[in-house]
PDB file of C-alpha atoms and ligand atoms in Angstrom:
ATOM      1  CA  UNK A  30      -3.412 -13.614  18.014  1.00 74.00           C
ATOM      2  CA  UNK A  31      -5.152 -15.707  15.680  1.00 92.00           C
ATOM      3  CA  UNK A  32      -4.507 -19.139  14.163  1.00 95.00           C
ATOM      4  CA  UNK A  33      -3.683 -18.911  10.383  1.00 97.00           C
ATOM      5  CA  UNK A  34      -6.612 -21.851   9.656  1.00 97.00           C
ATOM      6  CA  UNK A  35      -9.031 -19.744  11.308  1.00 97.00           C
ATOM      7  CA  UNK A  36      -8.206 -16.660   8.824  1.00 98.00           C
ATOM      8  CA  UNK A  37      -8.116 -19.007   6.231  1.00 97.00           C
ATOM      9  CA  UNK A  38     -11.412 -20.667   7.026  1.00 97.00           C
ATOM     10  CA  UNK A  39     -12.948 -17.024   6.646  1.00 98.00           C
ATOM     11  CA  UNK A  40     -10.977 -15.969   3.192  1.00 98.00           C
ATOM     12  CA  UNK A  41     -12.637 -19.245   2.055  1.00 97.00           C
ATOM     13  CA  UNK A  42     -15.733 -17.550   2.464  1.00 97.00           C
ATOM     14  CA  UNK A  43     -15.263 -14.279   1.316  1.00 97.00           C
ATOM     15  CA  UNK A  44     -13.038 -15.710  -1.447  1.00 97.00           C
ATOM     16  CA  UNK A  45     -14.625 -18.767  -2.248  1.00 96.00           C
ATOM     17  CA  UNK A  46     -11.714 -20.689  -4.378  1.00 96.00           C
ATOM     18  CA  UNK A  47     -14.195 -22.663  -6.349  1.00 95.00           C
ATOM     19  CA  UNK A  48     -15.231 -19.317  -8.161  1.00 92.00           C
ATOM     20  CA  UNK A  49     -11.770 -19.001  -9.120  1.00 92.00           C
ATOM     21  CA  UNK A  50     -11.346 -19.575 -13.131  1.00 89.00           C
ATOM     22  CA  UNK A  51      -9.907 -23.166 -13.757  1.00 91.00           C
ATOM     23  CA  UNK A  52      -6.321 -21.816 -14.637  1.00 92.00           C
ATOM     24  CA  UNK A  53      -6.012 -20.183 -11.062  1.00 92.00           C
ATOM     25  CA  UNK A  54      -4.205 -21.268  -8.598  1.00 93.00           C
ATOM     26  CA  UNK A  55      -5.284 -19.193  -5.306  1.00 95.00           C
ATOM     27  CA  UNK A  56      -5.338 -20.273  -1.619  1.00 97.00           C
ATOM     28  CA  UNK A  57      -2.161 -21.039   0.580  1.00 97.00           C
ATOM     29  CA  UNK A  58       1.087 -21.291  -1.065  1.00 96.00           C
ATOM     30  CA  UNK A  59       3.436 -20.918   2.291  1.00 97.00           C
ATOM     31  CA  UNK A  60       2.935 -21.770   5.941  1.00 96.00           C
ATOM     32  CA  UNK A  61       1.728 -23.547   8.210  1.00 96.00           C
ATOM     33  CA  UNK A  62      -2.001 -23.675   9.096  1.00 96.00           C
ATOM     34  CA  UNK A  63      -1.413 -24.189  13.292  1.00 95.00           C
ATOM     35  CA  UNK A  64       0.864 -20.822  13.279  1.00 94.00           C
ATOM     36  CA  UNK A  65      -0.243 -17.921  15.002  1.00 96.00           C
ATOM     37  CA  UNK A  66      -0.760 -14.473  12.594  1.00 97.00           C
ATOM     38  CA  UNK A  67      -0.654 -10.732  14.608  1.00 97.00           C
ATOM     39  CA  UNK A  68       0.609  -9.066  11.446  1.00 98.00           C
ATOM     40  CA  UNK A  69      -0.808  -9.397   7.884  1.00 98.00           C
ATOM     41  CA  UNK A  70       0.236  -7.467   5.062  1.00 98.00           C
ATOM     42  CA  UNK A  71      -2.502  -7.288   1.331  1.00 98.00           C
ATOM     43  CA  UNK A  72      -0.958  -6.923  -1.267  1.00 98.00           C
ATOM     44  CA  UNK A  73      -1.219  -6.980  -5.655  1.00 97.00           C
ATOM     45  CA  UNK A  74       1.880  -8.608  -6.389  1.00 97.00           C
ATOM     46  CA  UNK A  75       4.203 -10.964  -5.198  1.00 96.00           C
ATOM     47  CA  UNK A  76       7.735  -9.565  -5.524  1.00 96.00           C
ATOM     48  CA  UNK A  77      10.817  -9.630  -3.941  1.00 96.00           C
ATOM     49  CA  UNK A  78      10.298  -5.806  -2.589  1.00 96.00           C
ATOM     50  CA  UNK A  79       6.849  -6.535  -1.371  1.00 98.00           C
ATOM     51  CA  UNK A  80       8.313  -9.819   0.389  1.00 97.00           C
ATOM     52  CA  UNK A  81      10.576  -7.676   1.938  1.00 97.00           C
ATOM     53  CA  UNK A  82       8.292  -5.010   3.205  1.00 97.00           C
ATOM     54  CA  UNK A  83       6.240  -8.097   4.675  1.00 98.00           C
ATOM     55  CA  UNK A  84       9.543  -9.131   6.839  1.00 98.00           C
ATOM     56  CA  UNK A  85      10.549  -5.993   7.387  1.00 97.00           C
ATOM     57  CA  UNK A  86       7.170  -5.122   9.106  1.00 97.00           C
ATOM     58  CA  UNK A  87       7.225  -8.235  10.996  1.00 97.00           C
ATOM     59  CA  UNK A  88       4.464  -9.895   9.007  1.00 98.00           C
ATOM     60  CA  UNK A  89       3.254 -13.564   9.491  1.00 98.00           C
ATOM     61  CA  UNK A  90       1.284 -13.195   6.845  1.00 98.00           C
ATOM     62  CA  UNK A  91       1.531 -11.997   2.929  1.00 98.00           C
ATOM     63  CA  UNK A  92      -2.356 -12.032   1.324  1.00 98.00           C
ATOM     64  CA  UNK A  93      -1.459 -11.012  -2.706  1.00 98.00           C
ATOM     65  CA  UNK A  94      -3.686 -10.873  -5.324  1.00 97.00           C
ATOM     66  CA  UNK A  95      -1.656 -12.137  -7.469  1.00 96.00           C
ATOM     67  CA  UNK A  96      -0.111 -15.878  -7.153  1.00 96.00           C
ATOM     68  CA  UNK A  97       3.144 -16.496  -6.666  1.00 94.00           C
ATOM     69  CA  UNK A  98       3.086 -20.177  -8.332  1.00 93.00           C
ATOM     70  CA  UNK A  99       0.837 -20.111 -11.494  1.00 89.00           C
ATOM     71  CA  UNK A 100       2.196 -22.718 -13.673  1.00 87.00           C
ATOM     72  CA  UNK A 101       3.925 -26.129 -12.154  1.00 86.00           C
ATOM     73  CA  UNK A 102       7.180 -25.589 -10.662  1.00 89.00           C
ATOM     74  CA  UNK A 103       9.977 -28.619  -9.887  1.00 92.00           C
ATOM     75  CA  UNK A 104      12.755 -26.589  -8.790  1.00 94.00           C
ATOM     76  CA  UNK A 105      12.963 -23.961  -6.533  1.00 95.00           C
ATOM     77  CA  UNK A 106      17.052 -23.156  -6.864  1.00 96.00           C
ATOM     78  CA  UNK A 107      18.041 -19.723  -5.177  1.00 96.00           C
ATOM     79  CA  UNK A 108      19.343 -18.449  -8.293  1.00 96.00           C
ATOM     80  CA  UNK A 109      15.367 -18.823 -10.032  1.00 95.00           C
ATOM     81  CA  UNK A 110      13.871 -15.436  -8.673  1.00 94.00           C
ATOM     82  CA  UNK A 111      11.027 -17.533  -7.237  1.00 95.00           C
ATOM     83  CA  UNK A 112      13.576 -20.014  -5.261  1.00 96.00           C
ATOM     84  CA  UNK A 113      15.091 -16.717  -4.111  1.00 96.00           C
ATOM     85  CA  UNK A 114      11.326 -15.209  -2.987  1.00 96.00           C
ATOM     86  CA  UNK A 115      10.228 -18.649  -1.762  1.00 97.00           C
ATOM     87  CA  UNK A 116      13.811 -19.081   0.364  1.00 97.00           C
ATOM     88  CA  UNK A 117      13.315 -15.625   1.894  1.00 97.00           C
ATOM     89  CA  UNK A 118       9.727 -16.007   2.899  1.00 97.00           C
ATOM     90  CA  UNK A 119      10.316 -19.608   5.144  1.00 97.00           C
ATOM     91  CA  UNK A 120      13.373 -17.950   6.384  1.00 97.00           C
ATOM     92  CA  UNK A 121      11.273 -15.503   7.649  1.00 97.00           C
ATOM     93  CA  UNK A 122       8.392 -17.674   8.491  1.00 97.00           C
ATOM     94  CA  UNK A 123       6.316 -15.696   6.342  1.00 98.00           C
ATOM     95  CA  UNK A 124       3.060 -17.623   5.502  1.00 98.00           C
ATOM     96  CA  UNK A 125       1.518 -16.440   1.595  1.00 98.00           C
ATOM     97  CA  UNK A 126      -1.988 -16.676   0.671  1.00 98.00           C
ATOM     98  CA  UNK A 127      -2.870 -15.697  -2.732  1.00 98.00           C
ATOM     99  CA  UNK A 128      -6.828 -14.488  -3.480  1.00 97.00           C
ATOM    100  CA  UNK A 129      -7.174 -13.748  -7.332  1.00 95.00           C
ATOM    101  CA  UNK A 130      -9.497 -14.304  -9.774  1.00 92.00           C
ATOM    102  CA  UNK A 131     -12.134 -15.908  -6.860  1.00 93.00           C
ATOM    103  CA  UNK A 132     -11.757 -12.103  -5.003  1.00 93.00           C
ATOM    104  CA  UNK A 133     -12.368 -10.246  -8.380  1.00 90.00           C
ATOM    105  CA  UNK A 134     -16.002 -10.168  -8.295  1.00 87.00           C
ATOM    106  CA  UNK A 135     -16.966 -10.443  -5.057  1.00 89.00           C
ATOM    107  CA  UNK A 136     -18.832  -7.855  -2.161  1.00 88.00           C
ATOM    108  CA  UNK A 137     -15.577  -5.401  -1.667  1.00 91.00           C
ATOM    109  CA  UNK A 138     -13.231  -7.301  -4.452  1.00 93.00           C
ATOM    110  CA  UNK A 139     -11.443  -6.056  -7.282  1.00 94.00           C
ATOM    111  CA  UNK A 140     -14.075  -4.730  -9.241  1.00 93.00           C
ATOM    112  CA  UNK A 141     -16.402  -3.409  -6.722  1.00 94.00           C
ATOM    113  CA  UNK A 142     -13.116  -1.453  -5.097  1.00 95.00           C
ATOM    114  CA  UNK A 143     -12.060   0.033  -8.574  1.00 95.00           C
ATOM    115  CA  UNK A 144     -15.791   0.943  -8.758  1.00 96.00           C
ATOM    116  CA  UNK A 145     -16.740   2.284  -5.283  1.00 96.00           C
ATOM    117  CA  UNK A 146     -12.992   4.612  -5.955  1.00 96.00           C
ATOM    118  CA  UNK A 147     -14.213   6.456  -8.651  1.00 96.00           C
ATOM    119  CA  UNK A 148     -17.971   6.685  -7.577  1.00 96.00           C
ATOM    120  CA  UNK A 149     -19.897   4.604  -9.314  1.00 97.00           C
ATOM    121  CA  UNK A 150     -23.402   3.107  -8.043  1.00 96.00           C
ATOM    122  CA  UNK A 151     -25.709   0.997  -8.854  1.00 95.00           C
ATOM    123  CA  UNK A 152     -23.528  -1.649  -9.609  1.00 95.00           C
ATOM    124  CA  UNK A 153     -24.396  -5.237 -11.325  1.00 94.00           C
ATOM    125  CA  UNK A 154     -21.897  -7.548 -13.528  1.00 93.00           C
ATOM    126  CA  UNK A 155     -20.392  -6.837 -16.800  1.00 93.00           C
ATOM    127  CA  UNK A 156     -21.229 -10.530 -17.793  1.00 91.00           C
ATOM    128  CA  UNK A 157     -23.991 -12.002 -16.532  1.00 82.00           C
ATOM    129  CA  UNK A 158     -22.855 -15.521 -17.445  1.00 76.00           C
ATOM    130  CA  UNK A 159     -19.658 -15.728 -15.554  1.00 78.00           C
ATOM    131  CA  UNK A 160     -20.375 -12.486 -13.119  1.00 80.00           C
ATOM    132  CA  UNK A 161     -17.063 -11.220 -14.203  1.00 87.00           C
ATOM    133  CA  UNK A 162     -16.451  -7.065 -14.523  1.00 92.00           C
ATOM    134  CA  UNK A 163     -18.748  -4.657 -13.035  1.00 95.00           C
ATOM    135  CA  UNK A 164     -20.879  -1.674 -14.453  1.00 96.00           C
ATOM    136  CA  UNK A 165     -21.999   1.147 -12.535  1.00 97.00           C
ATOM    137  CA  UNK A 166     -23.402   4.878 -13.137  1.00 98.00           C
ATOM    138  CA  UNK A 167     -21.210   8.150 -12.340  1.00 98.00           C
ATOM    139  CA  UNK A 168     -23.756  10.383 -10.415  1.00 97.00           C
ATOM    140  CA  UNK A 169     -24.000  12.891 -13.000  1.00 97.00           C
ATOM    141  CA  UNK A 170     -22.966  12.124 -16.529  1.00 98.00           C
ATOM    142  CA  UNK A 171     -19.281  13.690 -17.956  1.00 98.00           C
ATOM    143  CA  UNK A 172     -17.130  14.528 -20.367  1.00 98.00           C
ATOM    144  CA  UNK A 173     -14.878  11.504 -21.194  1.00 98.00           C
ATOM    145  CA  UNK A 174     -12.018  13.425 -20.773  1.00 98.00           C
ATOM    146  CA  UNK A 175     -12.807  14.665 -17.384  1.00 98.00           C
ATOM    147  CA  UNK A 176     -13.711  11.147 -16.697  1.00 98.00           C
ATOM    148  CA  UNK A 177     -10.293  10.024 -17.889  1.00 98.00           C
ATOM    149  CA  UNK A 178      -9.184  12.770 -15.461  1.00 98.00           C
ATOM    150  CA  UNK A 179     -10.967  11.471 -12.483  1.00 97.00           C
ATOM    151  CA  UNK A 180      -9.402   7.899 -13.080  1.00 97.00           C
ATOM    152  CA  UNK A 181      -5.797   9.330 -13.281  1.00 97.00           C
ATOM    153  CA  UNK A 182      -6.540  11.259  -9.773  1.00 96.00           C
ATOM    154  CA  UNK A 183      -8.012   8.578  -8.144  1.00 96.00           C
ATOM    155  CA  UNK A 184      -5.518   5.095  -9.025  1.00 96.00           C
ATOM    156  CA  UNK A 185      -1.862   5.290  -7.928  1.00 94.00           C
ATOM    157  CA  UNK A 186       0.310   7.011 -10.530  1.00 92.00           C
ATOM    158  CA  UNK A 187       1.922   4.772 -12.914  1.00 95.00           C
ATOM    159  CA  UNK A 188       4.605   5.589 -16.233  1.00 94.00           C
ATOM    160  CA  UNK A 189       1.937   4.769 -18.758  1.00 92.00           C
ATOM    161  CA  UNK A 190      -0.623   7.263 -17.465  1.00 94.00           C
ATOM    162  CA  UNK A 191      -4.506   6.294 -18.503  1.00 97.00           C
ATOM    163  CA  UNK A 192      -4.719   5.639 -22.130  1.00 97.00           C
ATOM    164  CA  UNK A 193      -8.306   6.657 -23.723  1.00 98.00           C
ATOM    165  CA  UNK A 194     -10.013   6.044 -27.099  1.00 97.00           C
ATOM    166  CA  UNK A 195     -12.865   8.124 -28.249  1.00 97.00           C
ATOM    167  CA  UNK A 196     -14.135  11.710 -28.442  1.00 97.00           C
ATOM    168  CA  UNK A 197     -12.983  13.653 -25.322  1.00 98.00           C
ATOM    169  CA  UNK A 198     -16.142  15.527 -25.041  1.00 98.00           C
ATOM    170  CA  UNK A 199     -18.075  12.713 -25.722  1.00 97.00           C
ATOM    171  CA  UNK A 200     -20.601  12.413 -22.406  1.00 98.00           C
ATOM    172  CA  UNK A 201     -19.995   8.895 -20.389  1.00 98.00           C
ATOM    173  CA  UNK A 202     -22.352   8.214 -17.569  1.00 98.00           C
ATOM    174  CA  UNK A 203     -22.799   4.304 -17.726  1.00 98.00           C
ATOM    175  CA  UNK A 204     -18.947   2.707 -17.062  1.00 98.00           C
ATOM    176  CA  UNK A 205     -17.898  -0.815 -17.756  1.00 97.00           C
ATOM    177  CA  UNK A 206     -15.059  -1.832 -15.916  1.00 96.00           C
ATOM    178  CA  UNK A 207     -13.030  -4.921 -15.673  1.00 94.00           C
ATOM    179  CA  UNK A 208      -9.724  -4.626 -13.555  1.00 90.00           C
ATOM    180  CA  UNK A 209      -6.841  -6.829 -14.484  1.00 88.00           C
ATOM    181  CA  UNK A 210      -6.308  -7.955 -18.104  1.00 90.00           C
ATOM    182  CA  UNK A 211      -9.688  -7.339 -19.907  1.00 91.00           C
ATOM    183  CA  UNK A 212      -8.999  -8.712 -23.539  1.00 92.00           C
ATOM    184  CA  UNK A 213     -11.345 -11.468 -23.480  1.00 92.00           C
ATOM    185  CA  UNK A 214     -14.262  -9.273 -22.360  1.00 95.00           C
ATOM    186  CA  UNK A 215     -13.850  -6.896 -24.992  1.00 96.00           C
ATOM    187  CA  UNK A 216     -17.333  -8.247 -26.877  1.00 95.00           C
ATOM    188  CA  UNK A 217     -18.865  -8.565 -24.123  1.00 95.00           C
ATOM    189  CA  UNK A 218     -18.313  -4.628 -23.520  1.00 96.00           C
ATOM    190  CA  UNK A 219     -19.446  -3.756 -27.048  1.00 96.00           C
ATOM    191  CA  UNK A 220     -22.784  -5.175 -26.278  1.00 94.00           C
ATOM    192  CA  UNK A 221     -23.446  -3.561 -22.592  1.00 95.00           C
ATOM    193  CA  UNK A 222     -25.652  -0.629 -22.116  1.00 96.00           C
ATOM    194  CA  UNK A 223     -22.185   1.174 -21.384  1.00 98.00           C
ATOM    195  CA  UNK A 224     -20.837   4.534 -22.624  1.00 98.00           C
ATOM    196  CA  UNK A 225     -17.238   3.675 -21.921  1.00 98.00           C
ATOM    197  CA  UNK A 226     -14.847   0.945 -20.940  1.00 98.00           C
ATOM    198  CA  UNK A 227     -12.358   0.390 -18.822  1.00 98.00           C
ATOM    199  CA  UNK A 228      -9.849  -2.437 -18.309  1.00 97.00           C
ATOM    200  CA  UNK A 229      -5.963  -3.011 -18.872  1.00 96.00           C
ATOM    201  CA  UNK A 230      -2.996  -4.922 -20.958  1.00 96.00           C
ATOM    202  CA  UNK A 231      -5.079  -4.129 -23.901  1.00 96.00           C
ATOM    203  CA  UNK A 232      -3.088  -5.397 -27.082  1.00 96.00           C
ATOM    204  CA  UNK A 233      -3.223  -3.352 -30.421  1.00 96.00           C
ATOM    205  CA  UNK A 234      -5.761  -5.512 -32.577  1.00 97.00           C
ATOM    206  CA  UNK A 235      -7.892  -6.601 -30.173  1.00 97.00           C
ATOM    207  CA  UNK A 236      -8.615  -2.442 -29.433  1.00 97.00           C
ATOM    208  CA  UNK A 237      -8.283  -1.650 -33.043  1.00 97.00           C
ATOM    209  CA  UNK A 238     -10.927  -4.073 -33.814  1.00 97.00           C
ATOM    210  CA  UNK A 239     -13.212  -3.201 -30.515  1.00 97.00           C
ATOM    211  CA  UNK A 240     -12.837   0.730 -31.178  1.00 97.00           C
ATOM    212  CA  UNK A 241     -13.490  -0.386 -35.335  1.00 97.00           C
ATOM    213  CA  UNK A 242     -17.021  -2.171 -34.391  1.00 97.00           C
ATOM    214  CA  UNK A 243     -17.671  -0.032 -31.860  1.00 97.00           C
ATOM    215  CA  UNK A 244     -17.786   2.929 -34.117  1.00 96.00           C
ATOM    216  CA  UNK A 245     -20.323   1.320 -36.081  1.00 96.00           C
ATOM    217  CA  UNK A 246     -22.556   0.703 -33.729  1.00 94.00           C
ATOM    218  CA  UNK A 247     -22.423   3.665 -31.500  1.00 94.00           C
ATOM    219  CA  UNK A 248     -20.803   1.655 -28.693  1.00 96.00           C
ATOM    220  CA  UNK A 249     -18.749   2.399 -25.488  1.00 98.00           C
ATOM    221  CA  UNK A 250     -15.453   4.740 -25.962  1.00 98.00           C
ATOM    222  CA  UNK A 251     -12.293   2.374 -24.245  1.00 98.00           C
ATOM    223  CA  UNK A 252      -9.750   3.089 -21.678  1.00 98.00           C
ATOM    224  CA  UNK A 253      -6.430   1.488 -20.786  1.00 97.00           C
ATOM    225  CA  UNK A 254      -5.546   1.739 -16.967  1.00 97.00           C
ATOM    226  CA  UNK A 255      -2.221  -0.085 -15.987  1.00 96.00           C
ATOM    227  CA  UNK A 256      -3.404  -3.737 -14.687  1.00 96.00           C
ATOM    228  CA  UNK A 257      -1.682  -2.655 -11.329  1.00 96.00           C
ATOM    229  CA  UNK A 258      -3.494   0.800 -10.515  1.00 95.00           C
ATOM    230  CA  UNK A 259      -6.854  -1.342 -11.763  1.00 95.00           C
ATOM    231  CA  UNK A 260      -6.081  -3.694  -8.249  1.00 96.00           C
ATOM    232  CA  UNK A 261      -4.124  -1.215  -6.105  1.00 96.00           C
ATOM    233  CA  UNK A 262      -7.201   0.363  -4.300  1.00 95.00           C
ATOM    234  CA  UNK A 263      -8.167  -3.166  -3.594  1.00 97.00           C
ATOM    235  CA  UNK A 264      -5.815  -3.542  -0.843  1.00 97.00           C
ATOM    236  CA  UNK A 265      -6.838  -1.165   1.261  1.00 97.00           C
ATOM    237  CA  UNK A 266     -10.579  -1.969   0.755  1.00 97.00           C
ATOM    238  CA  UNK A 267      -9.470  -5.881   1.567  1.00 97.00           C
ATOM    239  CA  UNK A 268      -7.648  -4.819   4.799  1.00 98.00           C
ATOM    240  CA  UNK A 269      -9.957  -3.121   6.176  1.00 97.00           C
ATOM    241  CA  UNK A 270     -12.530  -5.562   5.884  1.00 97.00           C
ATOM    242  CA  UNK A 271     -10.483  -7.915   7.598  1.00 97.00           C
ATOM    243  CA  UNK A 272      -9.523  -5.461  10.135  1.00 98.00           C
ATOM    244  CA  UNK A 273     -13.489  -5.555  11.405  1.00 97.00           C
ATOM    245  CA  UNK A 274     -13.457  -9.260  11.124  1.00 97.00           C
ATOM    246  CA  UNK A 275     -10.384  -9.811  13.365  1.00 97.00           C
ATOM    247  CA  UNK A 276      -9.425  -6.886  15.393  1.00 97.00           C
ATOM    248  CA  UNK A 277      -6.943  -8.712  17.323  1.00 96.00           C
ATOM    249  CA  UNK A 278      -4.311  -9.337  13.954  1.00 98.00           C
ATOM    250  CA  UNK A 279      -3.634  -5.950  12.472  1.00 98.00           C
ATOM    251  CA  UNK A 280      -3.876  -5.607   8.332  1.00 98.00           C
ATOM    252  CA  UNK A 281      -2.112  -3.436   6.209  1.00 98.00           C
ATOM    253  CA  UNK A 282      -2.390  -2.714   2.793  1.00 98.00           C
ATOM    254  CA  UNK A 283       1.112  -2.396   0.723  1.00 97.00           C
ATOM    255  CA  UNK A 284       2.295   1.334   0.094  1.00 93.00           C
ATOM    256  CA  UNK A 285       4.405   0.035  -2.640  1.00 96.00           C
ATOM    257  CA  UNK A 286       3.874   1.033  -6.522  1.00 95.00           C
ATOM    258  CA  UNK A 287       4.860  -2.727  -7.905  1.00 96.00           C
ATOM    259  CA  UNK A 288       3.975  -1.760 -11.583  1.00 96.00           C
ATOM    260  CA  UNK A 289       6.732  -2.886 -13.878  1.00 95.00           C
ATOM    261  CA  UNK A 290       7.223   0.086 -15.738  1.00 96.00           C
ATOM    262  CA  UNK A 291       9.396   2.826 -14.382  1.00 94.00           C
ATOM    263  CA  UNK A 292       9.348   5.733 -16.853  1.00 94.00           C
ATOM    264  CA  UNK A 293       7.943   6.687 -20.101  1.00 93.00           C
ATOM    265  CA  UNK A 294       8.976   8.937 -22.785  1.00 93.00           C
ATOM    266  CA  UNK A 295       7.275  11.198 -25.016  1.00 88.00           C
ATOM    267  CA  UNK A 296       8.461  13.013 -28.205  1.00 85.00           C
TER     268      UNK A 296
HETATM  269 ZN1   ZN B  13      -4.402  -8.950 -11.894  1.00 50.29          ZN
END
């Protein structure tokens, strides 16, 4: 049994918040720091279903990636989806700790997990200025579609599949990868000493124009993994390295698939 401030003072360190980007809004969102935690469940999202795995399992404590409260909230009415979340978790004295944007980048975060799943080495950051993304090598170089392949086998399956731009025999050995929504580092990609990039909730013109320049100037092919299979295989990676850090609370990372599309169709 461990007090929650003494897991917290640790996620502090391994999640520093003041790396966080200023928008953020990680840390503790529910409970109280004097409770005693046996049971934490990791998590990517927040939802009702996850909450209710949490309780279900008997878990003090939720640790999502994502935040439950983003933006300011004044009412928390049962009827609001987040009253009704919020009003379960006390209820079940469930503490929540959200570790986002300052988890993405660090020593078995985000990135590093996405990049350590599908084999990549020799990692360093995307952008050096704000150490955000990752790039790594594949041990031997491949065909983008069989690279596209090996993505699809290794995240969870999701309805929209893994969406890829460029020549399918086109050899990728160098990967740029940015897990979550990747828009902004789009330029950034076209400049790395990458072969192809990967990131998610890529909107039409901002990959029409990227695939456009990058054309021109020989740069990376793109790829489109759903933002939820880009921070799935983070969970495991997160629990377990608590798991060595406190082996007297037990962590467990979230079986369920909390991607918001169900099915796709094709013609
Ligand atoms: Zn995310």
């Amino acid at each position: 049994m461990t007090a929650l401030k003494n897991l917290i003072t640790h996620f502090d360190q391994i999640w520093p918040p003041e790396q966080a980007e200023d928008w953020d809004r990680p840390g503790l969102l529910l409970g109280s720091l004097d409770r005693d935690v046996l049971k934490v469940l990791v998590s990517v999202d927040c939802t009702e279903k996850v909450i209710l795995e949490a309780i279900e399992m008997g878990a003090d404590l939720l640790v999502s990636h994502h935040p439950l409260f983003l933006r300011g909230v004044t009412a928390l009415p049962e009827q609001s989806f987040k009253g009704r979340l919020t009003a379960k978790a006390i209820r079940a004295n469930l503490a929540i700790f959200a570790a986002h944007t300052n988890a993405d980048f660090q020593t078995d975060g985000v990135g590093e997990s996405l990049a350590k799943a599908i084999g990549l080495s020799k990692l360093e950051p995307l952008d050096l200025l704000t150490q955000h993304g990752t790039v790594g090598s594949l041990p031997e170089p491949m065909s983008l579609m069989k690279f596209a392949r090996l993505l699809a086998k290794t995240l969870p399956a999701v309805s929209a599949g893994v969406k890829v731009s460029g020549d399918p025999d086109r050899l990728v050995k160098r990967v740029g990868l940015l897990a979550g929504a990747g828009d902004s580092y789009l330029n950034v990609a076209l400049e790395a000493d990458i072969d192809v990039f990967v990131t998610s909730d890529l909107r039409h013109h901002p990959a029409q124009d990227f695939i456009s320049q990058s054309n021109i100037s020989n740069g990376p092919a793109l790829i489109d993994i759903a933002h939820f299979s880009a921070e799935w295989l983070w969970v495991d990676v997160a629990a377990a390295q608590l798991q060595k850090k406190f082996p007297d609370v037990e962590f467990v990372g979230s079986e369920l698939n909390t991607d918001p599309w169900d099915f796709a169709v094709m013609q």
